Amino acid sequence: MVTAEPTIGVLALQGDVREHLRALAGAGVRTATVRRPAELEAVDALVIPGGESTTMWKLATAFELMEPLRKRVEAGMPAYGTCAGMIMLADRITGGIEGQQTIGGIDMTVRRNAFGRQVDSFEAEVPLTGMGDTPYHAVFIRAPWVENVGEGVEILGRAETGPNVGRIVAVRQGRLMATSFHPELTGDFRVHHYFADLVRRAMDQED
């Protein structure tokens, strides 16, 4: 029996939606945009793009998506968050606005805008566990970093250069993963391939 390719949705409230759709297509999966609870139910997994985490939270609340998102993640739906999406998947955040909420799911504390403002955006080579021997050319834009993680969280990548050397910038916990940087803005789709394979394995486990 051949397992059908998964359909991976991109949360389309804000951020680099089109770029993620292109990268996922490059990883060989079907794609869809997600703005409504019914669209969320129709996908096998979800990418939460970069953008502005407080705006994303407010829009998800307005579109009545926050609770459905939490329930799907709690039920085992694979999800991948980039930049603001990393913040949305964190169980705890620092530097957020008063009352800011997240979807949660990854046992980590994320510092919002940790690497600085828009003018402090930068690119760096980041070795990533399980994604080849060549370091990944990562694009950081108003990026968060991970302050600390729980025992069940695997650290996939750390900053290796600059004043913030050693900071955690890529993590995975079970079917959930997150990066501080924006792999959708490069032509290197290794991170999206890694997530697509994670989703395929999750689907095989459920068959």
mmCIF file of C-alpha atoms in Angstrom, residues 5-205:
data_model
loop_
_atom_site.group_PDB
_atom_site.id
_atom_site.type_symbol
_atom_site.label_atom_id
_atom_site.label_comp_id
_atom_site.label_asym_id
_atom_site.label_seq_id
_atom_site.Cartn_x
_atom_site.Cartn_y
_atom_site.Cartn_z
ATOM 1 C CA GLU A 5 1.379 12.402 -0.042
ATOM 2 C CA PRO A 6 0.349 14.564 2.906
ATOM 3 C CA THR A 7 -1.358 17.903 2.543
ATOM 4 C CA ILE A 8 0.533 20.517 4.517
ATOM 5 C CA GLY A 9 -1.261 23.765 5.177
ATOM 6 C CA VAL A 10 0.258 27.188 5.702
ATOM 7 C CA LEU A 11 -1.446 29.445 8.231
ATOM 8 C CA ALA A 12 -2.380 32.320 5.937
ATOM 9 C CA LEU A 13 -3.212 35.108 8.362
ATOM 10 C CA GLN A 14 0.050 36.986 7.892
ATOM 11 C CA GLY A 15 3.650 36.485 6.821
ATOM 12 C CA ASP A 16 5.537 34.594 4.106
ATOM 13 C CA VAL A 17 2.663 32.379 3.003
ATOM 14 C CA ARG A 18 3.457 32.198 -0.712
ATOM 15 C CA GLU A 19 7.131 31.498 -0.061
ATOM 16 C CA HIS A 20 6.305 28.586 2.260
ATOM 17 C CA LEU A 21 3.853 27.151 -0.270
ATOM 18 C CA ARG A 22 6.610 27.234 -2.900
ATOM 19 C CA ALA A 23 9.138 25.575 -0.572
ATOM 20 C CA LEU A 24 6.671 22.848 0.447
ATOM 21 C CA ALA A 25 5.865 22.150 -3.184
ATOM 22 C CA GLY A 26 9.618 21.793 -3.703
ATOM 23 C CA ALA A 27 9.567 19.173 -0.937
ATOM 24 C CA GLY A 28 7.004 17.169 -2.910
ATOM 25 C CA VAL A 29 3.863 17.593 -0.826
ATOM 26 C CA ARG A 30 0.403 18.941 -1.524
ATOM 27 C CA THR A 31 -0.292 22.366 -0.051
ATOM 28 C CA ALA A 32 -3.218 24.478 1.110
ATOM 29 C CA THR A 33 -3.801 27.802 2.806
ATOM 30 C CA VAL A 34 -5.478 27.837 6.217
ATOM 31 C CA ARG A 35 -7.576 30.734 7.473
ATOM 32 C CA ARG A 36 -10.658 28.999 8.880
ATOM 33 C CA PRO A 37 -11.264 26.056 11.236
ATOM 34 C CA ALA A 38 -12.699 23.956 8.404
ATOM 35 C CA GLU A 39 -9.535 24.510 6.348
ATOM 36 C CA LEU A 40 -7.429 23.493 9.347
ATOM 37 C CA GLU A 41 -9.349 20.234 9.668
ATOM 38 C CA ALA A 42 -8.636 19.413 6.008
ATOM 39 C CA VAL A 43 -4.823 19.371 6.315
ATOM 40 C CA ASP A 44 -2.455 16.752 7.731
ATOM 41 C CA ALA A 45 0.068 19.238 9.101
ATOM 42 C CA LEU A 46 0.650 22.971 9.362
ATOM 43 C CA VAL A 47 3.389 25.535 8.818
ATOM 44 C CA ILE A 48 3.106 28.702 10.899
ATOM 45 C CA PRO A 49 5.069 31.388 9.043
ATOM 46 C CA GLY A 50 7.007 34.395 10.197
ATOM 47 C CA GLY A 51 5.360 37.759 10.592
ATOM 48 C CA GLU A 52 4.437 39.520 13.810
ATOM 49 C CA SER A 53 3.491 37.185 16.639
ATOM 50 C CA THR A 54 1.142 39.566 18.449
ATOM 51 C CA THR A 55 -0.727 40.359 15.221
ATOM 52 C CA MET A 56 -0.878 36.651 14.355
ATOM 53 C CA TRP A 57 -2.331 35.827 17.772
ATOM 54 C CA LYS A 58 -4.965 38.583 17.458
ATOM 55 C CA LEU A 59 -5.920 37.507 13.918
ATOM 56 C CA ALA A 60 -6.103 33.833 14.927
ATOM 57 C CA THR A 61 -8.428 34.842 17.753
ATOM 58 C CA ALA A 62 -10.562 36.962 15.418
ATOM 59 C CA PHE A 63 -10.815 34.078 12.911
ATOM 60 C CA GLU A 64 -11.741 31.690 15.770
ATOM 61 C CA LEU A 65 -8.647 29.612 15.090
ATOM 62 C CA MET A 66 -6.743 29.683 18.390
ATOM 63 C CA GLU A 67 -8.629 26.888 20.131
ATOM 64 C CA PRO A 68 -8.854 24.675 17.020
ATOM 65 C CA LEU A 69 -5.101 25.136 16.534
ATOM 66 C CA ARG A 70 -4.374 24.171 20.131
ATOM 67 C CA LYS A 71 -6.617 21.128 19.902
ATOM 68 C CA ARG A 72 -5.033 19.885 16.665
ATOM 69 C CA VAL A 73 -1.519 20.328 18.078
ATOM 70 C CA GLU A 74 -2.495 18.584 21.311
ATOM 71 C CA ALA A 75 -4.000 15.746 19.257
ATOM 72 C CA GLY A 76 -0.696 15.162 17.468
ATOM 73 C CA MET A 77 -0.875 17.224 14.279
ATOM 74 C CA PRO A 78 2.669 17.931 13.028
ATOM 75 C CA ALA A 79 3.479 21.643 12.934
ATOM 76 C CA TYR A 80 6.490 23.753 12.002
ATOM 77 C CA GLY A 81 6.893 27.377 13.060
ATOM 78 C CA THR A 82 9.360 29.875 11.603
ATOM 79 C CA CYS A 83 10.324 33.087 13.450
ATOM 80 C CA ALA A 84 6.941 34.352 14.718
ATOM 81 C CA GLY A 85 5.715 30.794 14.196
ATOM 82 C CA MET A 86 8.379 29.631 16.660
ATOM 83 C CA ILE A 87 6.906 32.024 19.217
ATOM 84 C CA MET A 88 3.408 30.698 18.495
ATOM 85 C CA LEU A 89 4.509 27.099 19.208
ATOM 86 C CA ALA A 90 6.317 27.969 22.448
ATOM 87 C CA ASP A 91 4.801 27.045 25.784
ATOM 88 C CA ARG A 92 6.380 30.165 27.293
ATOM 89 C CA ILE A 93 7.501 33.532 25.896
ATOM 90 C CA THR A 94 9.432 36.506 27.224
ATOM 91 C CA GLY A 95 9.364 39.986 25.743
ATOM 92 C CA GLY A 96 5.748 39.656 24.594
ATOM 93 C CA ILE A 97 2.975 42.172 25.138
ATOM 94 C CA GLU A 98 0.688 41.893 28.135
ATOM 95 C CA GLY A 99 -1.738 38.990 27.760
ATOM 96 C CA GLN A 100 -0.066 37.606 24.625
ATOM 97 C CA GLN A 101 -1.081 33.999 24.018
ATOM 98 C CA THR A 102 0.492 31.174 22.053
ATOM 99 C CA ILE A 103 -0.684 27.888 20.612
ATOM 100 C CA GLY A 104 2.022 26.098 22.584
ATOM 101 C CA GLY A 105 3.166 22.515 22.243
ATOM 102 C CA ILE A 106 6.961 22.806 22.493
ATOM 103 C CA ASP A 107 8.363 22.834 26.014
ATOM 104 C CA MET A 108 10.539 25.897 25.561
ATOM 105 C CA THR A 109 10.841 29.553 26.506
ATOM 106 C CA VAL A 110 11.291 31.866 23.504
ATOM 107 C CA ARG A 111 12.464 35.474 23.694
ATOM 108 C CA ARG A 112 10.619 37.679 21.220
ATOM 109 C CA ASN A 113 12.780 39.964 18.993
ATOM 110 C CA ALA A 114 15.851 38.617 20.775
ATOM 111 C CA PHE A 115 18.257 39.265 17.904
ATOM 112 C CA GLY A 116 17.139 42.885 17.566
ATOM 113 C CA ARG A 117 14.975 45.059 15.364
ATOM 114 C CA GLN A 118 14.445 44.975 11.585
ATOM 115 C CA VAL A 119 17.692 46.892 11.026
ATOM 116 C CA ASP A 120 19.546 44.170 12.936
ATOM 117 C CA SER A 121 18.491 41.450 10.473
ATOM 118 C CA PHE A 122 21.373 39.249 9.347
ATOM 119 C CA GLU A 123 22.373 36.007 7.626
ATOM 120 C CA ALA A 124 24.541 33.256 9.075
ATOM 121 C CA GLU A 125 25.678 29.689 8.488
ATOM 122 C CA VAL A 126 23.951 27.307 10.933
ATOM 123 C CA PRO A 127 24.713 23.556 11.118
ATOM 124 C CA LEU A 128 21.425 21.641 11.472
ATOM 125 C CA THR A 129 21.157 18.149 12.937
ATOM 126 C CA GLY A 130 19.750 15.632 10.472
ATOM 127 C CA MET A 131 19.824 18.020 7.494
ATOM 128 C CA GLY A 132 23.135 17.280 5.832
ATOM 129 C CA ASP A 133 26.764 18.106 6.559
ATOM 130 C CA THR A 134 26.717 21.551 4.946
ATOM 131 C CA PRO A 135 25.654 24.390 7.271
ATOM 132 C CA TYR A 136 22.368 26.053 6.388
ATOM 133 C CA HIS A 137 22.492 29.654 5.132
ATOM 134 C CA ALA A 138 19.915 31.103 7.518
ATOM 135 C CA VAL A 139 18.100 34.433 7.225
ATOM 136 C CA PHE A 140 17.224 36.093 10.553
ATOM 137 C CA ILE A 141 14.676 38.960 10.529
ATOM 138 C CA ARG A 142 13.633 40.389 13.911
ATOM 139 C CA ALA A 143 14.247 36.859 15.058
ATOM 140 C CA PRO A 144 13.546 35.234 18.412
ATOM 141 C CA TRP A 145 15.821 32.759 20.101
ATOM 142 C CA VAL A 146 15.138 29.922 22.510
ATOM 143 C CA GLU A 147 16.111 30.756 26.084
ATOM 144 C CA ASN A 148 15.700 27.228 27.442
ATOM 145 C CA VAL A 149 14.064 23.894 26.630
ATOM 146 C CA GLY A 150 12.540 21.010 28.545
ATOM 147 C CA GLU A 151 13.969 17.496 28.602
ATOM 148 C CA GLY A 152 11.856 16.300 25.683
ATOM 149 C CA VAL A 153 13.086 18.956 23.250
ATOM 150 C CA GLU A 154 15.877 18.181 20.764
ATOM 151 C CA ILE A 155 18.120 21.093 19.831
ATOM 152 C CA LEU A 156 18.631 20.996 16.053
ATOM 153 C CA GLY A 157 20.740 24.145 15.656
ATOM 154 C CA ARG A 158 22.606 26.915 17.475
ATOM 155 C CA ALA A 159 24.126 30.201 16.358
ATOM 156 C CA GLU A 160 27.856 29.618 15.807
ATOM 157 C CA THR A 161 29.105 33.127 15.089
ATOM 158 C CA GLY A 162 28.662 36.689 16.334
ATOM 159 C CA PRO A 163 27.869 38.020 19.811
ATOM 160 C CA ASN A 164 24.995 35.585 20.266
ATOM 161 C CA VAL A 165 27.019 32.432 19.675
ATOM 162 C CA GLY A 166 25.471 29.381 21.306
ATOM 163 C CA ARG A 167 21.897 30.655 21.198
ATOM 164 C CA ILE A 168 19.356 27.983 20.246
ATOM 165 C CA VAL A 169 17.743 28.705 16.859
ATOM 166 C CA ALA A 170 16.203 25.359 15.805
ATOM 167 C CA VAL A 171 14.341 22.760 17.878
ATOM 168 C CA ARG A 172 12.117 19.716 17.605
ATOM 169 C CA GLN A 173 9.795 18.015 20.052
ATOM 170 C CA GLY A 174 8.099 14.949 18.624
ATOM 171 C CA ARG A 175 5.960 16.084 15.687
ATOM 172 C CA LEU A 176 6.600 19.769 16.316
ATOM 173 C CA MET A 177 9.580 21.803 15.134
ATOM 174 C CA ALA A 178 10.557 25.454 14.986
ATOM 175 C CA THR A 179 13.324 27.702 13.689
ATOM 176 C CA SER A 180 14.247 31.300 14.481
ATOM 177 C CA PHE A 181 15.145 31.877 10.845
ATOM 178 C CA HIS A 182 13.255 31.937 7.521
ATOM 179 C CA PRO A 183 14.159 28.939 5.306
ATOM 180 C CA GLU A 184 11.367 29.891 2.897
ATOM 181 C CA LEU A 185 13.414 32.932 1.823
ATOM 182 C CA THR A 186 16.229 30.803 0.408
ATOM 183 C CA GLY A 187 16.398 28.325 -2.436
ATOM 184 C CA ASP A 188 17.528 25.622 -0.006
ATOM 185 C CA PHE A 189 14.491 23.535 0.922
ATOM 186 C CA ARG A 190 16.273 21.125 3.292
ATOM 187 C CA VAL A 191 14.266 22.259 6.318
ATOM 188 C CA HIS A 192 10.965 21.852 4.463
ATOM 189 C CA HIS A 193 12.074 18.397 3.258
ATOM 190 C CA TYR A 194 12.890 17.483 6.871
ATOM 191 C CA PHE A 195 9.436 18.596 8.011
ATOM 192 C CA ALA A 196 7.707 16.827 5.111
ATOM 193 C CA ASP A 197 9.479 13.588 6.060
ATOM 194 C CA LEU A 198 8.414 14.103 9.683
ATOM 195 C CA VAL A 199 4.806 14.445 8.499
ATOM 196 C CA ARG A 200 5.048 11.321 6.325
ATOM 197 C CA ARG A 201 6.345 9.281 9.268
ATOM 198 C CA ALA A 202 3.540 10.602 11.458
ATOM 199 C CA MET A 203 0.968 9.535 8.848
ATOM 200 C CA ASP A 204 2.560 6.079 8.546
ATOM 201 C CA GLN A 205 2.254 5.644 12.316
#
